[in-house]
XYZ file of C-alpha atoms in Angstrom:
542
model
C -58.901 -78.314 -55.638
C -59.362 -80.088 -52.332
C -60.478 -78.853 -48.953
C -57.439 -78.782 -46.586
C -57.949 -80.747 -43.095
C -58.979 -78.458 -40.359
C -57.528 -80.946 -37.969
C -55.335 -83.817 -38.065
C -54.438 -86.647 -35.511
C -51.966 -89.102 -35.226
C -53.234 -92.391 -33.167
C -50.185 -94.957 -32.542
C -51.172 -98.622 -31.955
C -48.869 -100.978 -30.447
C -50.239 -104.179 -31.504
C -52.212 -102.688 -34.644
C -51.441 -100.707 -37.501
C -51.002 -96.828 -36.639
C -53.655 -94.415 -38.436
C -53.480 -90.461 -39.178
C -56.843 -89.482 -38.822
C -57.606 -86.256 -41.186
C -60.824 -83.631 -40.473
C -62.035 -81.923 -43.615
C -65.177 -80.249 -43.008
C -67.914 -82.574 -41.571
C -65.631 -85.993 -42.214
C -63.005 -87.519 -40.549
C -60.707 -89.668 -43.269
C -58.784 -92.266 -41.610
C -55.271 -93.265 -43.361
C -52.636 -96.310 -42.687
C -49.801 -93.919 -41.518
C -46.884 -96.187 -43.411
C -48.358 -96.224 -46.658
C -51.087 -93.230 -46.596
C -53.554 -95.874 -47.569
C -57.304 -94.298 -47.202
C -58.817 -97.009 -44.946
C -61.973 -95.159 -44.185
C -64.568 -92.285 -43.930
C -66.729 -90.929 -40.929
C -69.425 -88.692 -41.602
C -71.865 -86.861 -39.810
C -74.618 -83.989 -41.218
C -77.605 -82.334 -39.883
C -80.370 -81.290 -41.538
C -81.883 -77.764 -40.765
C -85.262 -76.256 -41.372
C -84.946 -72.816 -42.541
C -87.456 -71.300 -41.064
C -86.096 -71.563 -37.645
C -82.436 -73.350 -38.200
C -83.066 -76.162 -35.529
C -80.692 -78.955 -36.035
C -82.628 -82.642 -36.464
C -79.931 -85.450 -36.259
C -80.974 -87.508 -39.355
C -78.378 -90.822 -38.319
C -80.504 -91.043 -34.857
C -83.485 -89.203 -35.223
C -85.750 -91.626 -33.129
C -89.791 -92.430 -33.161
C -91.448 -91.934 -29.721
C -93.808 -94.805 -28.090
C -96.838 -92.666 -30.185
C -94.714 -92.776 -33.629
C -93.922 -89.089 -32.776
C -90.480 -88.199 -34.294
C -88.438 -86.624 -32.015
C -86.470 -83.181 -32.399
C -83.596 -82.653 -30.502
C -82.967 -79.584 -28.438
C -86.348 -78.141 -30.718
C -87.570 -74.510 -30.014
C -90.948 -73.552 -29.216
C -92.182 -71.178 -31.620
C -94.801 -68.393 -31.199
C -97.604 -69.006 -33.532
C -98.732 -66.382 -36.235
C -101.596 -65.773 -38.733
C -104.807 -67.480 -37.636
C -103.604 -68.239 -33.954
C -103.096 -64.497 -33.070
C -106.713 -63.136 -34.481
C -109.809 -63.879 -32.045
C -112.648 -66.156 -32.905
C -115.193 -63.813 -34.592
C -112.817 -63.682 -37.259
C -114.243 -64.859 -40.388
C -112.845 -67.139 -42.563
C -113.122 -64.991 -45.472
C -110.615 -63.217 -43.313
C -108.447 -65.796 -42.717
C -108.584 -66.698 -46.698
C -107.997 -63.278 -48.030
C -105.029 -63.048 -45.686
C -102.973 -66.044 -46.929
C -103.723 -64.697 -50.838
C -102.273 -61.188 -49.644
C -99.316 -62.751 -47.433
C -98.932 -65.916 -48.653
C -96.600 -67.963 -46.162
C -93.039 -69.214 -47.722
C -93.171 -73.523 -47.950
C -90.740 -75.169 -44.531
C -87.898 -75.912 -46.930
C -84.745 -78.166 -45.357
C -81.210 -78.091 -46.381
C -78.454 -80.327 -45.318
C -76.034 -78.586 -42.639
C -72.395 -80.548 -42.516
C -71.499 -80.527 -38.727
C -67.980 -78.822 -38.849
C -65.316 -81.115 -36.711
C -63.525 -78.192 -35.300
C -61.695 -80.594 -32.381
C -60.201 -83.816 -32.737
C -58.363 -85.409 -29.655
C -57.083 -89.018 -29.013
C -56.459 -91.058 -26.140
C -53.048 -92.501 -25.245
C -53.716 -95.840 -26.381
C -54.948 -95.022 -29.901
C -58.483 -97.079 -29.463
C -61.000 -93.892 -28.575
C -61.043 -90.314 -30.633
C -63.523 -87.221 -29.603
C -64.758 -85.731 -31.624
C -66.404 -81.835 -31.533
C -69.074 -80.415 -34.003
C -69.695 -76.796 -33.462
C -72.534 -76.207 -35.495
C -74.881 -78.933 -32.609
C -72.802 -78.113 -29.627
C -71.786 -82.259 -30.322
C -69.199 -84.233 -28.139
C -69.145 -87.887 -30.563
C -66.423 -90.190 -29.078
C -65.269 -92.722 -31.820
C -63.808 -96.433 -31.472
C -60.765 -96.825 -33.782
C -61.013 -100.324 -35.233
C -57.871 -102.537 -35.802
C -58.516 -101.953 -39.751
C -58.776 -98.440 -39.244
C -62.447 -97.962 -39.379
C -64.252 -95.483 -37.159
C -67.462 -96.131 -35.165
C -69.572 -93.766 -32.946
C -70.275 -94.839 -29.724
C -72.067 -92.110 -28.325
C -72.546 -88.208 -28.741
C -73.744 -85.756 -25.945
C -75.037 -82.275 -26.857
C -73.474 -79.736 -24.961
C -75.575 -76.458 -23.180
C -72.776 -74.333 -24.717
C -70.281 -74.406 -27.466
C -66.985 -76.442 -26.194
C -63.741 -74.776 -27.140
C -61.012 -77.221 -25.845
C -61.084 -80.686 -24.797
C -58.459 -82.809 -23.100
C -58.620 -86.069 -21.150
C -58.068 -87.176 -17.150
C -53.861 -89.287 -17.107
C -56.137 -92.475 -17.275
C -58.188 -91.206 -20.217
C -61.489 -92.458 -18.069
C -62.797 -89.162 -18.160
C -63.326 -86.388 -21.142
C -62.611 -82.756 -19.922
C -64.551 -80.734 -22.252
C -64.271 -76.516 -21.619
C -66.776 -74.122 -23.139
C -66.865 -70.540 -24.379
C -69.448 -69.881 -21.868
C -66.343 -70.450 -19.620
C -67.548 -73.294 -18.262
C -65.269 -77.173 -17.376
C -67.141 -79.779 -17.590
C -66.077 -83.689 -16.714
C -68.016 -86.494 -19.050
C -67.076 -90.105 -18.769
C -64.837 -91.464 -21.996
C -67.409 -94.653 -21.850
C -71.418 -93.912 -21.286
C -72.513 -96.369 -18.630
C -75.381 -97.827 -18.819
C -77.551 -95.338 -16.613
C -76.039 -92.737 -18.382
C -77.980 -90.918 -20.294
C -79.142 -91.784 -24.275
C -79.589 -89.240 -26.919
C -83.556 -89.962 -26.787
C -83.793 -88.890 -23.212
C -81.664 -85.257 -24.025
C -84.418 -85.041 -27.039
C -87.490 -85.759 -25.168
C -87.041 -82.884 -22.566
C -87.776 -80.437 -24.619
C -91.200 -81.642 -24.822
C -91.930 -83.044 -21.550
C -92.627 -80.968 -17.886
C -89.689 -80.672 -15.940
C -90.844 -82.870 -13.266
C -91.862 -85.933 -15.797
C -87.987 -85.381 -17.546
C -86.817 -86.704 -13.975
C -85.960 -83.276 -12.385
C -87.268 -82.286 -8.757
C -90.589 -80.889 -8.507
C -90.035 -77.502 -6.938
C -90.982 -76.799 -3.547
C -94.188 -75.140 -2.652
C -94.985 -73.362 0.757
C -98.029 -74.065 2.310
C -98.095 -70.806 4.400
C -99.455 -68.110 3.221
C -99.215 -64.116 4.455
C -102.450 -64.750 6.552
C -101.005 -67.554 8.518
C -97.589 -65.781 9.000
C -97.473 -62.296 11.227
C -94.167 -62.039 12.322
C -91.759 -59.645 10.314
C -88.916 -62.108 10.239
C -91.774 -64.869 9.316
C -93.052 -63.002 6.063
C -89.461 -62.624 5.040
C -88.831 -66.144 5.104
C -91.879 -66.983 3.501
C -91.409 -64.462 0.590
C -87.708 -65.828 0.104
C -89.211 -69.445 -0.300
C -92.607 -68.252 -2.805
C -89.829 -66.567 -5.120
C -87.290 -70.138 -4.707
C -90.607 -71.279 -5.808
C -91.402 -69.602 -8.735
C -87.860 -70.178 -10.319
C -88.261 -71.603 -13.456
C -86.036 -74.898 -14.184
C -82.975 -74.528 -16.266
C -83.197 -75.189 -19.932
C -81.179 -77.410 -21.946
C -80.265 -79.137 -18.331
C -77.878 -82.067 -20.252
C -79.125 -85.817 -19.319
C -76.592 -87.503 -19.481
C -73.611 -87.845 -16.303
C -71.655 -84.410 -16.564
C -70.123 -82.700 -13.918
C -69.107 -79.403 -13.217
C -66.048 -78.495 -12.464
C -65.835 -74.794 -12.324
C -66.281 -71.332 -14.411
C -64.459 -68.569 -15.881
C -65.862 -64.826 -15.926
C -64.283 -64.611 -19.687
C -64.799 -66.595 -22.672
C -62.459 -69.520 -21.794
C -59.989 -70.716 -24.590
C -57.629 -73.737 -23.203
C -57.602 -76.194 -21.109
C -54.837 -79.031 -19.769
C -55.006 -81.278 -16.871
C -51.760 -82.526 -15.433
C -50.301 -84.678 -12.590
C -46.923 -84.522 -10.982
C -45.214 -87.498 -9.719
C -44.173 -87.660 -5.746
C -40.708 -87.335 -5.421
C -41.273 -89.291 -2.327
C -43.692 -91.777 -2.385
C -44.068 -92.682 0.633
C -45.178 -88.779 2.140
C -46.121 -87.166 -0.885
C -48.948 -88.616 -3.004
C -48.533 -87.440 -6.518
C -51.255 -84.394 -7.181
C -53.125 -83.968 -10.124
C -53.975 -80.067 -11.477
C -56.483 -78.409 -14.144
C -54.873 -75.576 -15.900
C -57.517 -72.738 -17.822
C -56.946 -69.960 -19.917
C -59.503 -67.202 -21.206
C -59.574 -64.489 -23.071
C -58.744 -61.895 -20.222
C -55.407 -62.862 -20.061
C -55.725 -65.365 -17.165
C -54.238 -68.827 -17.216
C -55.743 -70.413 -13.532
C -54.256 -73.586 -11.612
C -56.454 -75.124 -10.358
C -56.882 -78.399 -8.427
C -57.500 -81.874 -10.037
C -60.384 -83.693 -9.501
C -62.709 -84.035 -7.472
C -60.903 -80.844 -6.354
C -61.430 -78.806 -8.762
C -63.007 -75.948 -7.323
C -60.072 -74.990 -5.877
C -57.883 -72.073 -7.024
C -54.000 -72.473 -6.208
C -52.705 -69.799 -8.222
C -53.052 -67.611 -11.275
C -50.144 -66.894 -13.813
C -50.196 -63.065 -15.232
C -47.970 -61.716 -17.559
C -49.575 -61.619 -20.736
C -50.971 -57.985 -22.365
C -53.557 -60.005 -24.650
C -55.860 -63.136 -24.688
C -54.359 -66.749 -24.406
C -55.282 -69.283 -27.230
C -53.004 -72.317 -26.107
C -50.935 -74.365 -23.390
C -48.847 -76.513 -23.567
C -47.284 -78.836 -20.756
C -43.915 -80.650 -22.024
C -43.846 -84.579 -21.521
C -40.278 -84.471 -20.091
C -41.022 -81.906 -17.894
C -44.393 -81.451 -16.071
C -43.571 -78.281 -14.394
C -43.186 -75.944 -17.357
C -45.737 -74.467 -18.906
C -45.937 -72.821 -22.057
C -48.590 -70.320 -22.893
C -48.955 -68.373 -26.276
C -52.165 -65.803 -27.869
C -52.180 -63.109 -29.225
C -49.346 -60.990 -27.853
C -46.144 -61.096 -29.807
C -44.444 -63.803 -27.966
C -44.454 -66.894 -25.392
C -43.845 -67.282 -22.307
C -42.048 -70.372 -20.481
C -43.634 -70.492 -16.995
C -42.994 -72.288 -13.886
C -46.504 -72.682 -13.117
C -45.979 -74.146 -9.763
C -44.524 -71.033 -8.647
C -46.742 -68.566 -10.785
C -43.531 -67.425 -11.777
C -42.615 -67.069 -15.749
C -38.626 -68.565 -16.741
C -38.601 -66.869 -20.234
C -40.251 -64.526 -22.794
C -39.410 -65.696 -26.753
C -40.336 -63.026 -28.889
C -41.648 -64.572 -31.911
C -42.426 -61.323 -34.676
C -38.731 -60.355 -35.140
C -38.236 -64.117 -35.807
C -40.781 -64.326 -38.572
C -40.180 -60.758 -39.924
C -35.958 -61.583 -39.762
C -37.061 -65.076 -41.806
C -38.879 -63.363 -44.510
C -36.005 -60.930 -45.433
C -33.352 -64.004 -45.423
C -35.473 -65.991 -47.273
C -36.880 -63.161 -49.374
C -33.065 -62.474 -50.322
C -32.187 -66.118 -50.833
C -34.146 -66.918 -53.640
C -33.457 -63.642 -55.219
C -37.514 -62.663 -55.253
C -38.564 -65.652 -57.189
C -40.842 -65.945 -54.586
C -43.152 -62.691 -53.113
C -43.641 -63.044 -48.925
C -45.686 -60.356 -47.819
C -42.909 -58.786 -45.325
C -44.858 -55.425 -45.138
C -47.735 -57.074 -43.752
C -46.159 -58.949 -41.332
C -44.533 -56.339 -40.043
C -47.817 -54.112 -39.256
C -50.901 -57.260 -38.362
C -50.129 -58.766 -34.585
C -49.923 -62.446 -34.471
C -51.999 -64.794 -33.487
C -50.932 -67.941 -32.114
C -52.781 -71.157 -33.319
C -51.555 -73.960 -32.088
C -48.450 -75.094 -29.247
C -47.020 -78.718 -29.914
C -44.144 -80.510 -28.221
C -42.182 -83.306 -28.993
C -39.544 -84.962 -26.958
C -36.114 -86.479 -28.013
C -36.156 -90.108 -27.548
C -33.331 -90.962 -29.708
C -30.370 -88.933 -28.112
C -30.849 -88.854 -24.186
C -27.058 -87.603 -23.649
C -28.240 -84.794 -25.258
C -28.711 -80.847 -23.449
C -31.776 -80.832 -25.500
C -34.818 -82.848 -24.093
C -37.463 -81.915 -27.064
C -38.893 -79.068 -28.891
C -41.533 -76.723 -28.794
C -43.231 -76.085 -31.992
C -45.571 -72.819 -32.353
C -47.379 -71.863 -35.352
C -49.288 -68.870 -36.279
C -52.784 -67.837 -37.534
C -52.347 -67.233 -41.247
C -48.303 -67.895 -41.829
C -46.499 -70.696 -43.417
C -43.929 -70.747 -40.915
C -43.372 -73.027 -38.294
C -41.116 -71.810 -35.529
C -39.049 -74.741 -33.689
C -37.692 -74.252 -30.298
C -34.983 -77.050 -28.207
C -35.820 -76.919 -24.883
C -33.823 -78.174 -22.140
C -34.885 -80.722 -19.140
C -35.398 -77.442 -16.866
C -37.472 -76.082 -19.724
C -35.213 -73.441 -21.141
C -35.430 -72.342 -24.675
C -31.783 -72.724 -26.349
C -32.428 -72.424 -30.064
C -34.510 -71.731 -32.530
C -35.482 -72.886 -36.094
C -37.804 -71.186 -38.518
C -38.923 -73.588 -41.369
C -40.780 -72.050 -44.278
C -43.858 -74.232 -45.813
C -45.581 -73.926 -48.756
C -49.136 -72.399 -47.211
C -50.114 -71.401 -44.266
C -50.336 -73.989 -41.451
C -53.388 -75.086 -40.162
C -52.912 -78.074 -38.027
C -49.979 -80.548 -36.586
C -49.800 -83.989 -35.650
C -46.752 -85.093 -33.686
C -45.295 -88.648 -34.279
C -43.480 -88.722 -31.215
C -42.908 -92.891 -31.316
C -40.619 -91.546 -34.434
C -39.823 -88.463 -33.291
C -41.406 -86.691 -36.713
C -44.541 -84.127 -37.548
C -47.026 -84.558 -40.464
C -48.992 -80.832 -40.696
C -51.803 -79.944 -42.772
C -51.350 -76.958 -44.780
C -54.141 -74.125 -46.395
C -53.674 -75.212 -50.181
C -56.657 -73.065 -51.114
C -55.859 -68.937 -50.481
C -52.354 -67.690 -50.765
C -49.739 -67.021 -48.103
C -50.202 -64.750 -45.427
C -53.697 -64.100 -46.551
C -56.838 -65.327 -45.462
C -59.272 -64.428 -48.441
C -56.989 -64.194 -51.383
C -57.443 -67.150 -53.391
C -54.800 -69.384 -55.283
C -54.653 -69.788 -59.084
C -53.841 -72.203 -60.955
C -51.784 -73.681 -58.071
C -50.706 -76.858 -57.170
C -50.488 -77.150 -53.471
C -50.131 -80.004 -51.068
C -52.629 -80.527 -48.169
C -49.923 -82.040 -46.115
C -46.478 -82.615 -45.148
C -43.914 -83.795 -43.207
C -40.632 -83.182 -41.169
C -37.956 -84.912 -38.686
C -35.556 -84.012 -36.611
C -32.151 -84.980 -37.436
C -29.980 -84.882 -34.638
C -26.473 -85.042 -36.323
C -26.869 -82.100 -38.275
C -29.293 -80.348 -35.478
C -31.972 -79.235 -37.803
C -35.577 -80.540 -39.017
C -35.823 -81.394 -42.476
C -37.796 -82.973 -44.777
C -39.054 -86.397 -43.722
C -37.910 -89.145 -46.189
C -39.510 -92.432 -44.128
C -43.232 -90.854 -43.893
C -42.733 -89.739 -47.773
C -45.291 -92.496 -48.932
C -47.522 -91.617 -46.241
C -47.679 -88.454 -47.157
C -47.715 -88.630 -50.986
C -50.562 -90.903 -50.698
C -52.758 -88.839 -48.318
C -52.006 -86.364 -51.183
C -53.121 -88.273 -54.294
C -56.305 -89.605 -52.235
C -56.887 -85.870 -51.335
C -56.378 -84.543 -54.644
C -58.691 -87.796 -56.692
C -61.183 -87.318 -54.595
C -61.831 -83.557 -54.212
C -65.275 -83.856 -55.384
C -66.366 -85.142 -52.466
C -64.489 -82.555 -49.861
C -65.959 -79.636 -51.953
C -69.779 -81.169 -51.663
C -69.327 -81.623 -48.464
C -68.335 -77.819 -47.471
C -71.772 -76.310 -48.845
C -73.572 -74.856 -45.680
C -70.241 -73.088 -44.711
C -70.655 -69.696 -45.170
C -67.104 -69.354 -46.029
C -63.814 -71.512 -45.452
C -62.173 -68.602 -43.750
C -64.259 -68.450 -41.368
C -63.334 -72.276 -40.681
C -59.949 -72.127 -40.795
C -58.911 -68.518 -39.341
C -61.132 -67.865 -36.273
C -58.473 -67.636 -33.651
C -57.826 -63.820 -34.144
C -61.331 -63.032 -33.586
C -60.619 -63.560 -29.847
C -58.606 -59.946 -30.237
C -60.406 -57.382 -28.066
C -61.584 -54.022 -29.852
C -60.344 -50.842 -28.785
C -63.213 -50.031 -27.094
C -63.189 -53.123 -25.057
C -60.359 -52.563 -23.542
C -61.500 -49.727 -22.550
């Protein structure tokens, strides 16, 4: 049985072929989205030393000027044994103690580097990538035949969350649980930083890695009398003896601003003038965090700057969404047990959709359709809250008469549903559509030249669960489905049915190679369902 893809992307090309790019584990398979062709695989691992679980990169591990390999982001270790006992210690001493305790062999294991975030630019040529194991930000060149080729990686002081790009795709917004923002250029220039310099200052002085040397008074409390004086001079010895900040990234990265909360989402927007000649167009960042906060705040080099906060919702925030025909309305979804539609301008909210009683009202229909053929765990769904995974839109190109401008797709931790939503121009939610899949959805890539999806489903544990195991099952990784307009419903995608069939064979043939490459995964829930860990305890909240 095959892995299922964590993540999936669709890149469209206008003068060369488009590819659906597919993450399973620590490889991204690229496929000719016509024909589900495999064109190619990208692959990164790490290899780890157990003793202390420091990451080596073994692709670009580098040899100093003095043929001294290089470990990046390495740990200094306290020494034990012989370097702890003074030197009168015999070495009869020494030799009796490694027969008592003898000390384990430095074994090393290979580590796959789980892609947990995969993002595109507009144009289809560049994809980021984001390990979380290495704290890793790899950006990838899309060739015209579909290959993909690293053109740089920067290591990260925390572990991002969320990334998103600048409206010219020059710059790579990348958001961290620390609740940090964080603005990296799409393109390293030249001065900006290689992987050997972030490696060699762990082992070099602060001053000799290119940092300041701090500042040192030269007066001293018996050339300074004066009470204001000695307070001055105190304040400066203690600037002094600051130590310099570790794992201080060397490479061009600017910070943007912070959250107080684990931060969860991030989306940067601009809205047109609506008169050009007054009224530049303005560009906005838009956070969200665990706490419940979703913060506007200005665009670059602005960013600092708090307009407004929107607060409605009871429990943390997983995604936003911004629709494309509509850059005013926001849509924000977590873990209560609904959405909200927001005019974020305003920090005012339009609408609340109540999602539950539309997934519990599905499973009795459906349940009672098919005369229980089929088992859907209703009971369950009724008692566990929701967790929202993932907010997609898509806009409707093919019928502009229409009241409905696109739809909002939402899809929950754990559930193969996928709830469909028209929206209006003035973003208001008109109808809904609940489409059940064959396993729980995991991921979603929107087509939006021809207005379809392709999702990735969980074809390894059942339904509803996260644990429970299939057997003896059959399941696809992915999918597809349309919009049809003249019968205003989403169905099952005929045109993308090669596409998908062969990302299914390929998937399915080569499964040997997506199991190998999940050992060092402690398990593939953890992986795949991680979103509802955000869910405060009880005595958290209090």
């Amino acid at each position: 049985m095959p892995l299922p893809f964590q993540c999936i992307l669709y890149c469209c090309r206008k003068n060369d072929q488009s590819v659906i790019l597919a993450a399973a584990s620590g490889s991204i398979y690229s496929f000719n989205a016509s024909s589900g062709i495999h064109l190619s695989t990208w692959s990164h691992t790490a290899k780890s030393s157990s003793h202390n679980g420091t990451f080596v990169n073994l692709d670009l591990a580098s040899t100093g000027s003095e043929g001294v390999e290089l470990e990046r982001l390495g740990k200094r270790q306290k020494l034990s044994g012989a370097g702890d006992l003074s030197d009168s210690t015999s070495a009869e001493i020494l030799v009796n103690n490694d027969v008592q305790n003898p000390r384990k062999p430095k074994t090393t294991r290979e580590i796959v580097a789980v892609i947990v975030t995969l993002v595109g630019t507009s144009d289809g040529k560049h994809v980021v990538a984001v390990t979380n194991e290495d704290k890793c930000v790899r950006v990838l060149e899309l060739q015209q035949d579909g290959t993909l080729h690293q053109i740089s990686e920067r290591y990260m002081p925390k572990r991002p969350c969320s990334i998103t790009f600048t409206t010219d795709d020059s710059k790579i917004l990348c958001a961290d649980k620390f609740g940090d923002v964080y603005a990296l250029p799409l393109i390293l220039s030249p001065s900006g930083g290689t992987i050997l310099s972030a490696q060699r200052s762990v082992f070099t002085s602060p001053h000799e890695a290119g940092h300041p040397r701090p500042f040192i008074p030269s007066a001293t409390a018996l050339t300074v009398h004066t009470k204001r004086n000695l307070e001055s001079l105190k304040n400066q010895q203690n600037v002094a003896k600051k130590k310099p900040e570790k794992n201080r990234p060397e490479f061009e990265c600017q910070l943007l601003l912070g959250h107080v909360s684990l931060l969860t989402d991030v989306v940067y927007v601009t809205i047109p003038a609506k008169n050009q000649t007054f009224a530049p167009s303005r560009s906005y960042l838009i956070t969200s965090d665990r706490d419940e906060h979703i913060r506007i705040s200005r665009g670059l080099p602005q960013a600092h700057i708090i307009e407004s906060y929107c607060l409605e919702h009871n429990d943390f925030i997983s995604k936003l969404c911004i629709p494309s025909w509509n850059s005013e309305i926001l849509v924000s979804g977590g873990g209560d047990d609904y959405f909200l539609v927001w005019d974020w301008l305003n920090s005012r909210s339009k609408q609340r959709v109540e999602l539950k009683a539309l997934i519990v009202a599905s499973d009795q229909r459906i349940s009672a359709t098919v005369g229980g053929v089929e088992q859907y765990n209703i009971a369950s769904t009724k008692s566990e809250p929701i967790a929202i995974t993932g907010i997609w839109e898509i806009q409707n190109l093919w019928l502009r008469t229409s009241d409905v401008a696109g739809h909002i797709i939402v899809a929950c931790e754990a559930m193969p549903v996928l709830m469909i939503f028209a929206m209006t121009k003035d973003g208001t939610i008109t109808s809904h559509e609940i489409l059940k899949v064959k396993g729980n959805v995991i991921d979603i890539a929107v087509l939006h030249d021809r207005g379809s999806i392709v999702y990735s489903m969980d074809n390894v544990h059942l339904p509803y669960t996260k644990n429970e195991s299939r057997s003896g099952e059959c399941t696809p990784v992915v999918a597809s489905c349309s919009y049809i307009a003249s019968s205003n419903c989403w169905v099952h995608d005929v045109l993308l049915e090669e596409a998908v069939n062969g990302i299914n064979e390929w998937a399915t043939q080569h499964e040997g190679v997506l199991l190998e490459l999940s050992e060092g995964r402690s398990t593939l829930s953890e992986l795949l369902y991680s979103i509802g860990k955000l869910r405060k305890r009880a005595q958290e909240d209090e």
